[in-house]
Short mmCIF file of C-alpha atoms (C1' of nucleotides) in Angstrom, two decimals:
data_model
loop_
_atom_site.label_atom_id
_atom_site.label_comp_id
_atom_site.label_asym_id
_atom_site.label_seq_id
_atom_site.Cartn_x
_atom_site.Cartn_y
_atom_site.Cartn_z
CA UNK A 30 16.29 3.01 10.25
CA UNK A 31 20.39 2.31 10.40
CA UNK A 32 21.66 5.55 11.32
CA UNK A 33 25.21 3.45 11.86
CA UNK A 34 25.70 6.99 14.40
CA UNK A 35 23.48 4.72 16.99
CA UNK A 36 24.51 1.30 16.37
CA UNK A 37 25.83 -0.75 13.13
CA UNK A 38 23.92 -4.03 15.34
CA UNK A 39 21.20 -1.96 16.85
CA UNK A 40 18.31 -4.82 16.29
CA UNK A 41 15.77 -2.10 16.07
CA UNK A 42 17.92 -0.40 12.79
CA UNK A 43 17.37 -3.71 11.27
CA UNK A 44 14.17 -4.93 11.14
CA UNK A 45 13.20 -0.74 9.81
CA UNK A 46 11.20 -0.08 6.53
CA UNK A 47 14.46 1.85 6.11
CA UNK A 48 17.62 -0.72 6.85
CA UNK A 49 18.58 -0.58 3.74
CA UNK A 50 18.01 2.68 2.82
CA UNK A 51 20.27 3.41 5.57
CA UNK A 52 22.97 1.00 4.83
CA UNK A 53 23.31 2.65 0.79
CA UNK A 54 23.57 5.87 2.36
CA UNK A 55 26.41 5.35 4.68
CA UNK A 56 28.89 4.90 1.63
CA UNK A 57 28.55 9.02 0.91
CA UNK A 58 26.69 10.18 3.79
CA UNK A 59 24.59 10.20 6.40
CA UNK A 60 20.45 9.28 5.34
CA UNK A 61 19.19 10.23 8.82
CA UNK A 62 19.52 13.67 10.05
CA UNK A 63 17.08 14.07 12.55
CA UNK A 64 16.28 11.88 15.59
CA UNK A 65 13.07 13.03 17.39
CA UNK A 66 12.03 11.96 20.61
CA UNK A 67 8.32 12.33 21.02
CA UNK A 68 5.92 11.06 23.84
CA UNK A 69 2.57 10.61 23.94
CA UNK A 70 0.16 12.22 21.62
CA UNK A 71 2.68 14.10 19.99
CA UNK A 72 2.04 15.81 16.61
CA UNK A 73 4.83 14.42 13.27
CA UNK A 74 3.04 16.26 10.92
CA UNK A 75 -0.42 17.76 10.68
CA UNK A 76 -3.36 17.44 7.95
CA UNK A 77 -2.28 19.23 4.81
CA UNK A 78 1.16 19.94 5.62
CA UNK A 79 3.33 20.02 2.92
CA UNK A 80 6.05 17.14 2.20
CA UNK A 81 9.37 17.80 2.94
CA UNK A 82 10.60 14.38 5.29
CA UNK A 83 9.14 10.58 5.54
CA UNK A 84 9.71 9.18 9.00
CA UNK A 85 11.05 5.73 10.35
CA UNK A 86 8.90 4.81 13.00
CA UNK A 87 12.05 3.10 15.23
CA UNK A 88 9.93 2.27 18.48
CA UNK A 89 6.79 3.20 19.54
CA UNK A 90 3.88 3.73 17.07
CA UNK A 91 1.84 6.58 15.24
CA UNK A 92 -1.34 6.62 13.76
CA UNK A 93 -3.14 8.91 11.17
CA UNK A 94 -6.10 9.91 11.35
CA UNK A 95 -8.45 12.84 9.53
CA UNK A 96 -10.80 15.18 11.85
CA UNK A 97 -14.12 15.26 10.54
CA UNK A 98 -16.92 17.68 9.86
CA UNK A 99 -18.64 18.08 12.90
CA UNK A 100 -15.23 17.20 14.51
CA UNK A 101 -15.06 13.67 14.93
CA UNK A 102 -11.82 12.00 14.67
CA UNK A 103 -11.60 8.85 12.28
CA UNK A 104 -8.20 6.89 12.33
CA UNK A 105 -6.71 6.43 9.39
CA UNK A 106 -4.02 3.34 10.10
CA UNK A 107 -1.75 2.72 12.20
CA UNK A 108 2.28 2.76 12.07
CA UNK A 109 4.20 0.28 14.56
CA UNK A 110 8.13 0.44 15.17
CA UNK A 111 9.74 -0.25 12.49
CA UNK A 112 7.34 1.06 9.33
CA UNK A 113 7.80 3.79 7.12
CA UNK A 114 5.17 6.98 7.05
CA UNK A 115 4.44 9.82 5.01
CA UNK A 116 4.07 8.28 1.35
CA UNK A 117 0.26 8.83 1.80
CA UNK A 118 1.27 12.99 1.26
CA UNK A 119 3.41 11.36 -2.48
CA UNK A 120 0.32 12.11 -4.45
CA UNK A 121 -0.95 15.93 -3.87
CA UNK A 122 2.88 16.35 -2.22
CA UNK A 123 0.98 17.12 0.96
CA UNK A 124 -0.16 14.92 4.17
CA UNK A 125 -4.26 14.32 3.57
CA UNK A 126 -4.20 13.42 7.67
CA UNK A 127 -2.44 14.38 10.30
CA UNK A 128 0.22 11.90 12.12
CA UNK A 129 0.67 11.53 16.24
CA UNK A 130 2.41 9.43 18.94
CA UNK A 131 -0.05 6.59 20.90
CA UNK A 132 3.00 6.42 23.06
CA UNK A 133 6.74 8.02 23.72
CA UNK A 134 8.49 7.19 20.35
CA UNK A 135 11.89 7.97 18.59
CA UNK A 136 11.48 9.09 14.69
CA UNK A 137 14.12 8.98 12.12
CA UNK A 138 13.50 11.47 9.53
CA UNK A 139 14.74 12.10 6.15
CA UNK A 140 14.33 13.91 3.62
CA UNK A 141 12.29 13.23 0.99
CA UNK A 142 14.37 14.62 -2.05
CA UNK A 143 17.53 13.09 -0.49
CA UNK A 144 15.04 10.19 -0.12
CA UNK A 145 14.68 9.64 -3.25
CA UNK A 146 17.50 10.95 -4.87
CA UNK A 147 18.82 7.62 -3.11
CA UNK A 148 16.85 5.57 -4.97
CA UNK A 149 16.49 7.66 -8.25
CA UNK A 150 19.75 5.17 -9.54
CA UNK A 151 19.04 2.18 -7.29
CA UNK A 152 16.87 -0.82 -8.19
CA UNK A 153 16.90 -2.56 -5.10
CA UNK A 154 15.95 -0.11 -3.27
CA UNK A 155 12.89 1.02 -5.35
CA UNK A 156 11.67 -2.60 -5.61
CA UNK A 157 11.79 -2.16 -1.44
CA UNK A 158 9.97 0.79 -1.73
CA UNK A 159 6.95 -0.79 -3.43
CA UNK A 160 7.38 -3.80 -1.34
CA UNK A 161 7.31 -2.23 1.42
CA UNK A 162 4.25 0.12 -0.05
CA UNK A 163 2.72 -2.71 -1.97
CA UNK A 164 2.38 -4.51 1.74
CA UNK A 165 0.72 -2.02 3.26
CA UNK A 166 -2.30 -1.48 0.92
CA UNK A 167 -2.99 -4.98 2.27
CA UNK A 168 -3.38 -4.00 5.30
CA UNK A 169 -6.68 -3.28 6.92
CA UNK A 170 -8.73 -5.37 4.27
CA UNK A 171 -11.13 -6.32 7.86
CA UNK A 172 -12.50 -4.11 8.72
CA UNK A 173 -15.63 -4.30 6.94
CA UNK A 174 -16.01 -7.84 7.92
CA UNK A 175 -19.61 -8.45 9.35
CA UNK A 176 -19.11 -8.88 12.87
CA UNK A 177 -17.25 -7.59 15.49
CA UNK A 178 -15.53 -10.10 16.37
CA UNK A 179 -14.80 -11.01 13.09
CA UNK A 180 -12.67 -7.46 12.63
CA UNK A 181 -11.66 -7.80 16.03
CA UNK A 182 -9.44 -11.42 15.62
CA UNK A 183 -8.06 -10.41 11.78
CA UNK A 184 -6.92 -6.60 13.35
CA UNK A 185 -5.47 -8.85 16.02
CA UNK A 186 -3.35 -11.88 13.81
CA UNK A 187 -2.53 -9.02 11.68
CA UNK A 188 -0.42 -6.82 14.00
CA UNK A 189 0.70 -10.54 15.80
CA UNK A 190 2.45 -10.09 12.56
CA UNK A 191 3.55 -6.69 11.98
CA UNK A 192 5.24 -6.27 15.59
CA UNK A 193 7.02 -9.73 14.67
CA UNK A 194 5.61 -11.71 17.66
CA UNK A 195 4.24 -14.88 15.40
CA UNK A 196 5.79 -17.13 18.42
CA UNK A 197 3.29 -19.20 19.69
CA UNK A 198 3.90 -17.98 22.93
CA UNK A 199 4.76 -14.09 22.16
CA UNK A 200 2.46 -11.80 23.37
CA UNK A 201 1.65 -8.49 21.99
CA UNK A 202 1.69 -5.18 23.31
CA UNK A 203 -1.53 -2.71 21.86
CA UNK A 204 -0.06 1.03 21.38
CA UNK A 205 -3.60 1.91 20.98
CA UNK A 206 -6.17 2.63 23.37
CA UNK A 207 -9.17 0.70 22.90
CA UNK A 208 -11.15 3.51 21.62
CA UNK A 209 -8.71 4.27 19.47
CA UNK A 210 -8.74 0.35 18.15
CA UNK A 211 -12.98 0.78 17.92
CA UNK A 212 -12.33 4.64 15.80
CA UNK A 213 -9.64 2.24 12.97
CA UNK A 214 -12.09 -0.81 12.88
CA UNK A 215 -15.96 0.49 13.40
CA UNK A 216 -16.95 0.01 16.36
CA UNK A 217 -17.68 1.65 19.71
CA UNK A 218 -14.31 1.23 22.62
CA UNK A 219 -17.24 -0.78 24.42
CA UNK A 220 -17.18 -3.11 21.44
CA UNK A 221 -13.26 -3.87 21.35
CA UNK A 222 -13.32 -4.00 25.74
CA UNK A 223 -16.42 -6.40 25.59
CA UNK A 224 -15.37 -8.87 22.71
CA UNK A 225 -11.59 -8.66 24.32
CA UNK A 226 -13.55 -10.16 27.28
CA UNK A 227 -15.49 -12.93 26.08
CA UNK A 228 -11.93 -13.73 24.00
CA UNK A 229 -10.21 -13.99 27.02
CA UNK A 230 -13.52 -16.29 28.67
CA UNK A 231 -12.87 -18.33 25.98
CA UNK A 232 -9.70 -18.95 26.25
CA UNK A 233 -7.98 -17.19 23.32
CA UNK A 234 -6.39 -15.17 24.48
CA UNK A 235 -4.84 -13.87 27.51
CA UNK A 236 -5.69 -10.00 27.61
CA UNK A 237 -4.01 -7.74 30.54
CA UNK A 238 -4.84 -3.81 29.48
CA UNK A 239 -2.54 -3.53 26.77
CA UNK A 240 -0.36 -6.92 27.04
CA UNK A 241 -2.67 -9.82 25.22
CA UNK A 242 -1.12 -13.12 24.66
CA UNK A 243 -2.56 -15.17 21.34
CA UNK A 244 -3.43 -18.71 23.31
CA UNK A 245 -5.35 -19.70 19.96
CA UNK A 246 -4.11 -18.97 16.96
CA UNK A 247 -5.64 -20.56 14.65
CA UNK A 248 -9.32 -20.24 16.87
CA UNK A 249 -8.92 -16.90 16.15
CA UNK A 250 -7.91 -17.47 12.70
CA UNK A 251 -11.07 -19.91 12.35
CA UNK A 252 -13.05 -16.63 13.66
CA UNK A 253 -10.53 -14.34 11.12
CA UNK A 254 -12.55 -15.96 8.56
CA UNK A 255 -9.79 -16.14 6.39
CA UNK B 24 -1.52 3.05 -22.25
CA UNK B 25 -0.62 5.04 -25.14
CA UNK B 26 1.27 2.39 -26.89
CA UNK B 27 0.68 3.94 -30.27
CA UNK B 28 -0.41 1.10 -31.85
CA UNK B 29 -3.57 2.50 -30.40
CA UNK B 30 -3.17 5.29 -31.09
CA UNK B 31 -1.62 8.67 -30.48
CA UNK B 32 -4.90 10.36 -29.14
CA UNK B 33 -6.74 8.09 -27.68
CA UNK B 34 -8.08 9.20 -25.64
CA UNK B 35 -8.09 7.11 -22.41
CA UNK B 36 -5.13 5.98 -22.95
CA UNK B 37 -4.65 9.84 -22.05
CA UNK B 38 -6.25 9.60 -19.21
CA UNK B 39 -4.31 6.22 -17.74
CA UNK B 40 -1.76 5.29 -15.21
CA UNK B 41 0.91 3.69 -17.63
CA UNK B 42 0.86 6.84 -20.34
CA UNK B 43 3.54 8.60 -19.04
CA UNK B 44 5.55 5.03 -19.05
CA UNK B 45 4.17 4.05 -22.67
CA UNK B 46 5.25 7.13 -24.08
CA UNK B 47 9.23 6.50 -23.14
CA UNK B 48 8.84 2.90 -24.18
CA UNK B 49 7.81 4.05 -27.31
CA UNK B 50 11.42 4.82 -27.83
CA UNK B 51 12.63 1.64 -27.65
CA UNK B 52 10.40 -0.77 -28.02
CA UNK B 53 6.60 -1.58 -27.84
CA UNK B 54 5.61 -1.71 -24.24
CA UNK B 55 2.77 -3.59 -24.27
CA UNK B 56 2.56 -6.87 -25.89
CA UNK B 57 -1.32 -7.61 -24.83
CA UNK B 58 -4.30 -6.17 -25.00
CA UNK B 59 -7.14 -8.35 -22.95
CA UNK B 60 -10.93 -7.91 -24.12
CA UNK B 61 -12.18 -9.21 -21.27
CA UNK B 62 -16.25 -9.86 -21.17
CA UNK B 63 -18.11 -9.36 -17.53
CA UNK B 64 -17.12 -12.01 -14.86
CA UNK B 65 -14.01 -12.96 -16.21
CA UNK B 66 -11.15 -13.52 -13.80
CA UNK B 67 -7.14 -11.17 -14.83
CA UNK B 68 -5.56 -13.84 -12.22
CA UNK B 69 -5.77 -15.79 -9.22
CA UNK B 70 -5.27 -15.09 -5.68
CA UNK B 71 -1.94 -16.42 -5.52
CA UNK B 72 -1.16 -16.58 -8.99
CA UNK B 73 2.39 -15.72 -8.29
CA UNK B 74 3.11 -12.01 -9.78
CA UNK B 75 3.92 -12.01 -13.65
CA UNK B 76 1.61 -8.97 -14.99
CA UNK B 77 0.65 -5.32 -13.74
CA UNK B 78 -2.77 -4.59 -15.85
CA UNK B 79 -4.01 -0.96 -16.73
CA UNK B 80 -8.18 -0.64 -17.16
CA UNK B 81 -8.98 0.41 -20.84
CA UNK B 82 -12.08 0.89 -20.41
CA UNK B 83 -14.40 -0.92 -18.17
CA UNK B 84 -14.26 -2.05 -14.02
CA UNK B 85 -12.65 -4.68 -11.62
CA UNK B 86 -12.40 -6.25 -8.44
CA UNK B 87 -10.13 -7.67 -6.01
CA UNK B 88 -11.47 -10.10 -3.73
CA UNK B 89 -10.98 -12.44 -0.56
CA UNK B 90 -12.90 -15.92 0.21
CA UNK B 91 -13.00 -16.60 3.37
CA UNK B 92 -13.23 -20.42 4.97
CA UNK B 93 -16.75 -19.93 5.34
CA UNK B 94 -17.07 -19.41 1.44
CA UNK B 95 -17.86 -15.62 1.26
CA UNK B 96 -16.95 -13.33 -1.18
CA UNK B 97 -15.07 -9.89 0.39
CA UNK B 98 -13.97 -6.97 -2.12
CA UNK B 99 -11.17 -5.57 -1.53
CA UNK B 100 -10.69 -2.87 -3.72
CA UNK B 101 -12.80 -1.61 -7.51
CA UNK B 102 -10.01 -0.49 -10.58
CA UNK B 103 -11.54 1.48 -12.52
CA UNK B 104 -11.02 2.99 -16.22
CA UNK B 105 -7.75 4.23 -16.07
CA UNK B 106 -6.21 2.51 -13.55
CA UNK B 107 -3.01 0.28 -12.37
CA UNK B 108 -3.45 -3.35 -10.56
CA UNK B 109 -1.31 -5.44 -9.49
CA UNK B 110 1.21 -3.90 -7.62
CA UNK B 111 -0.80 -5.72 -4.00
CA UNK B 112 1.64 -8.70 -5.59
CA UNK B 113 4.91 -6.41 -4.94
CA UNK B 114 6.03 -7.76 -0.93
CA UNK B 115 4.43 -11.51 -1.05
CA UNK B 116 5.17 -12.24 -5.41
CA UNK B 117 1.53 -13.85 -5.69
CA UNK B 118 -1.47 -12.36 -5.49
CA UNK B 119 -2.44 -11.39 -2.38
CA UNK B 120 -6.90 -11.24 -3.69
CA UNK B 121 -7.84 -12.49 -6.88
CA UNK B 122 -10.20 -9.88 -9.78
CA UNK B 123 -12.29 -10.07 -11.75
CA UNK B 124 -14.05 -8.18 -14.41
CA UNK B 125 -17.07 -5.92 -13.33
CA UNK B 126 -18.51 -5.59 -16.62
CA UNK B 127 -16.81 -5.99 -20.68
CA UNK B 128 -13.01 -5.08 -19.50
CA UNK B 129 -10.19 -3.60 -21.62
CA UNK B 130 -6.79 -5.00 -20.28
CA UNK B 131 -3.59 -3.56 -21.55
CA UNK B 132 -1.04 -6.00 -19.95
CA UNK B 133 2.53 -5.59 -18.71
CA UNK B 134 5.32 -7.45 -18.02
CA UNK B 135 6.22 -6.51 -14.38
CA UNK B 136 10.35 -7.28 -15.42
CA UNK B 137 9.86 -4.87 -18.55
CA UNK B 138 7.53 -2.80 -16.48
CA UNK B 139 10.13 -2.64 -13.54
CA UNK B 140 13.50 -2.36 -15.85
CA UNK B 141 12.23 0.99 -17.27
CA UNK B 142 11.08 2.55 -14.41
CA UNK B 143 14.85 1.76 -12.90
CA UNK B 144 16.36 4.32 -15.13
CA UNK B 145 13.64 6.96 -15.05
CA UNK B 146 12.85 9.31 -12.05
CA UNK B 147 10.08 10.22 -13.37
CA UNK B 148 8.74 7.35 -13.25
CA UNK B 149 9.53 6.38 -10.02
CA UNK B 150 7.90 10.21 -9.42
CA UNK B 151 4.71 8.61 -11.19
CA UNK B 152 4.67 4.48 -10.09
CA UNK B 153 4.50 6.62 -6.69
CA UNK B 154 2.25 9.10 -6.89
CA UNK B 155 -0.46 6.53 -7.81
CA UNK B 156 0.54 4.25 -5.12
CA UNK B 157 0.52 6.18 -3.14
CA UNK B 158 -2.76 8.03 -3.97
CA UNK B 159 -4.79 4.10 -4.11
CA UNK B 160 -3.91 4.24 -0.10
CA UNK B 161 -5.98 6.81 0.51
CA UNK B 162 -9.08 5.63 -1.18
CA UNK B 163 -12.10 3.15 0.32
CA UNK B 164 -11.04 5.00 4.35
CA UNK B 165 -14.52 6.02 5.03
CA UNK B 166 -15.55 2.37 5.09
CA UNK B 167 -15.98 2.30 8.96
CA UNK B 168 -17.78 5.89 9.39
CA UNK B 169 -20.99 4.98 11.86
CA UNK B 170 -23.82 5.64 9.52
CA UNK B 171 -24.34 3.79 6.12
CA UNK B 172 -25.17 7.29 4.46
CA UNK B 173 -22.24 8.45 5.58
CA UNK B 174 -20.39 5.55 3.53
CA UNK B 175 -22.23 5.26 0.57
CA UNK B 176 -22.05 9.96 0.02
CA UNK B 177 -18.13 9.44 0.87
CA UNK B 178 -18.12 6.25 -2.07
CA UNK B 179 -20.74 8.13 -4.26
CA UNK B 180 -18.15 11.28 -4.55
CA UNK B 181 -14.97 9.39 -4.32
CA UNK B 182 -16.19 7.86 -8.00
CA UNK B 183 -17.28 11.30 -8.85
CA UNK B 184 -13.11 12.08 -8.48
CA UNK B 185 -11.92 8.99 -9.84
CA UNK B 186 -14.04 8.72 -12.96
CA UNK B 187 -13.20 12.57 -13.73
CA UNK B 188 -16.89 13.20 -13.87
CA UNK B 189 -16.57 16.73 -11.22
CA UNK B 190 -18.38 18.52 -13.43
CA UNK B 191 -22.01 19.47 -11.91
CA UNK B 192 -24.26 18.50 -14.35
CA UNK B 193 -21.54 14.75 -15.05
CA UNK B 194 -23.43 11.35 -13.82
CA UNK B 195 -21.17 8.26 -13.55
CA UNK B 196 -22.04 4.99 -14.34
CA UNK B 197 -21.72 2.67 -10.88
CA UNK B 198 -19.37 -0.61 -12.95
CA UNK B 199 -20.57 -2.79 -9.58
CA UNK B 200 -23.52 -4.64 -8.21
CA UNK B 201 -25.30 -3.12 -4.86
CA UNK B 202 -24.65 -6.37 -3.61
CA UNK B 203 -20.64 -5.54 -4.14
CA UNK B 204 -21.04 -1.85 -3.45
CA UNK B 205 -22.20 -3.06 -0.34
CA UNK B 206 -19.61 -5.42 0.05
CA UNK B 207 -17.22 -3.40 -0.23
CA UNK B 208 -18.42 -0.31 1.76
CA UNK B 209 -19.60 -3.25 5.04
CA UNK B 210 -23.20 -3.30 4.05
CA UNK B 211 -26.22 -5.34 3.10
CA UNK B 212 -27.28 -5.12 -0.40
CA UNK B 213 -31.04 -3.87 1.01
CA UNK B 214 -29.40 -0.90 2.84
CA UNK B 215 -27.65 0.12 -0.47
CA UNK B 216 -30.47 0.37 -2.47
CA UNK B 217 -33.32 1.91 0.41
CA UNK B 218 -30.19 4.80 0.38
CA UNK B 219 -30.32 5.30 -2.83
CA UNK B 220 -33.71 6.15 -2.64
CA UNK B 221 -33.60 7.88 0.18
CA UNK B 222 -30.71 10.09 -1.27
CA UNK B 223 -33.13 10.24 -4.77
CA UNK B 224 -36.09 11.26 -2.47
CA UNK B 225 -34.15 13.80 -0.43
CA UNK B 226 -33.03 15.47 -3.58
CA UNK B 227 -29.62 14.33 -3.67
CA UNK B 228 -28.86 12.58 -6.23
CA UNK B 229 -30.99 11.23 -9.65
CA UNK B 230 -30.63 7.42 -9.42
CA UNK B 231 -31.13 4.64 -12.70
CA UNK B 232 -30.63 1.39 -12.43
CA UNK B 233 -26.38 1.58 -12.61
CA UNK B 234 -26.40 5.72 -13.74
CA UNK B 235 -26.04 7.91 -11.25
CA UNK B 236 -26.43 12.37 -11.43
CA UNK B 237 -24.79 13.89 -8.04
CA UNK B 238 -27.89 17.15 -8.17
CA UNK B 239 -26.31 18.37 -4.52
CA UNK B 240 -22.50 17.56 -3.86
CA UNK B 241 -21.90 20.27 -1.17
CA UNK B 242 -24.43 18.48 0.61
CA UNK B 243 -23.25 14.97 -0.12
CA UNK B 244 -20.37 15.74 1.09
CA UNK B 245 -21.97 17.18 4.34
CA UNK B 246 -23.34 13.81 4.07
CA UNK B 247 -20.46 12.54 4.14
CA UNK B 248 -18.89 14.68 7.26
CA UNK B 249 -15.20 15.37 4.85
"C1'" DC C 12 -2.07 9.03 48.69
"C1'" DG C 13 -5.41 10.76 45.31
"C1'" DC C 14 -6.03 12.47 41.02
"C1'" DC C 15 -7.55 11.71 36.37
"C1'" DG C 16 -7.82 9.14 31.69
"C1'" DT C 17 -9.47 4.91 30.66
"C1'" DA C 18 -11.28 0.32 31.07
"C1'" DT C 19 -15.15 -2.15 32.19
"C1'" DT C 20 -19.88 -3.74 33.04
"C1'" DG C 21 -24.80 -2.98 32.53
"C1'" DA C 22 -29.78 -1.78 30.07
"C1'" DG C 23 -32.73 -0.49 26.60
"C1'" DC C 24 -32.63 1.52 21.99
"C1'" DG C 25 -31.93 1.97 17.07
"C1'" DC C 26 -29.61 1.32 13.17
"C1'" DT C 27 -29.04 -2.71 10.24
"C1'" DC C 28 -28.91 -7.17 8.85
"C1'" DT C 29 -32.43 -11.06 7.45
"C1'" DC C 30 -36.03 -13.18 5.41
"C1'" DA C 31 -39.64 -13.26 2.08
"C1'" DA C 32 -42.10 -10.95 -1.27
"C1'" DG C 33 -42.64 -8.28 -5.21
"C1'" DC C 34 -40.65 -5.79 -9.22
"C1'" DT C 35 -37.47 -3.98 -13.15
"C1'" DA C 36 -34.83 -4.14 -17.23
"C1'" DG C 37 -32.70 -7.17 -20.50
"C1'" DG C 38 -32.02 -10.46 -23.37
"C1'" DT C 39 -34.12 -14.82 -25.69
"C1'" DG C 40 -36.35 -17.68 -28.84
"C1'" DG C 41 -40.18 -18.92 -31.06
"C1'" DC D 11 -42.22 -8.10 -32.18
"C1'" DC D 12 -43.75 -10.05 -27.88
"C1'" DA D 13 -44.14 -12.94 -24.29
"C1'" DC D 14 -41.19 -15.33 -21.28
"C1'" DC D 15 -36.81 -15.78 -18.31
"C1'" DT D 16 -34.21 -14.89 -15.49
"C1'" DA D 17 -30.69 -11.97 -12.19
"C1'" DG D 18 -30.38 -7.55 -9.82
"C1'" DC D 19 -32.64 -4.14 -8.17
"C1'" DT D 20 -36.25 -2.82 -5.00
"C1'" DT D 21 -39.97 -3.33 -0.46
"C1'" DG D 22 -41.44 -4.58 3.86
"C1'" DA D 23 -41.10 -6.52 8.61
"C1'" DG D 24 -38.94 -8.53 12.34
"C1'" DA D 25 -34.91 -9.65 14.76
"C1'" DG D 26 -30.49 -9.11 16.15
"C1'" DC D 27 -25.96 -6.86 17.22
"C1'" DG D 28 -23.26 -2.89 18.09
"C1'" DC D 29 -24.45 1.71 19.87
"C1'" DT D 30 -25.52 5.21 23.43
"C1'" DC D 31 -25.26 7.18 27.79
"C1'" DA D 32 -24.36 5.83 32.31
"C1'" DA D 33 -22.10 3.86 36.89
"C1'" DT D 34 -18.14 1.28 38.44
"C1'" DA D 35 -13.88 0.29 38.98
"C1'" DC D 36 -8.46 -0.33 37.61
"C1'" DG D 37 -4.24 2.23 36.81
"C1'" DG D 38 -0.34 5.30 35.98
"C1'" DC D 39 1.54 8.94 37.85
"C1'" DG D 40 2.03 13.49 39.98
#
DNA sequence: CGCCGTATTGAGCGCTCTCAAGCTAGGTGG
DNA sequence: CCACCTAGCTTGAGAGCGCTCAATACGGCG
């Protein structure tokens, strides 16, 4: 989301999945017409809404979810700063899930038609988009791992990658509650709590509320079994 | 995979994810240079192989999987007749998983570069590809459902959709073993067996080996909670 | 400072796993 | 054509991991 209106060297924009697109678009007209400042638990779009826009998370985080017949929420995916959201709707032309912010979030909004017409004639952007979509299909393939420890270790390592917190000393900010994390991983919130405590006792992480430092990645990797 | 070399009215080709592409390509040169006839348990590509081709399943079925540090297999996705496989590799340029046939399978093979150059100038194909990818991101979002019955009911209903077996009387052919199905759903093979037996006793399905008839979809839908 | 949503911790139960023993179906060879 | 063989499926019994329910602690925000 370069969006020169913000700043050419805005580091958040440079990391963004839309950066290349904004960069190109700028030559003609600004790609992004709207930037929304959303509070926690605000809705980006609802299940069955028509696909009109796609979004880039400038800062903050979003979850997509589905409410089942019993009224229970089922989280489908998390979207973090720099990631694009909305493409799940291309097949059916409407959003199959609802999207809600997990925290205060800045979102860049792009008309889907405008986005597609920008892509049409630009193979580099086509490749960038496919790359982004193909990466996403590989997220979360660990949610059916046998044990809660495997799932949670894998989840933390994936988050670190996506948040670009790969330096040994880096710490991650969990955007989601224990409840949401458990929902995504098919575990109870209490189980998340217990496993994080155990990981801390084992010296693998230091965990303070939503801030987590990975202290022993190779051991986490081993637990994750990947 | 039209591939006129086969038959313009080949029904399998018409249902194929590549049909539109073959249709266009025919104007210049054949898109598909190779059609492989694979036996059961043959490898299409291996984890870390470079991305050189994408494939369309003409008939049969394929699983993608990953071998963990313990040597345990983890199934990531199933690909059925008419579906395209290989795009998971675009992001990293190599295949993040291995792909193996589940039964005798005919596969059409397309050079990735050729495929991309065909798409570059054709917005309709771009949209078709995005649609196909976006659909796939919505598969399997039920694998973390609370109970084994929910997961299995959802799986059967999804399969019916993908196999185009939506007529009330239609029966599906499961391509995969109970073991593979359990692996994908995060359940033991024995659990799959037990739940299918239970569904049959409840009159929801008739199950004979790998042939399953859905007798009461609305009740299955209710169990699936979707 | 007090409130409320969220996180932690504990106790007991139940679903699904594991292990083990038959069973079935399909393929092979005499 | 039938007997055998083997991989995959079914069924049973017992154990364990993670769930539920409940009480307590924490932390952010007014």
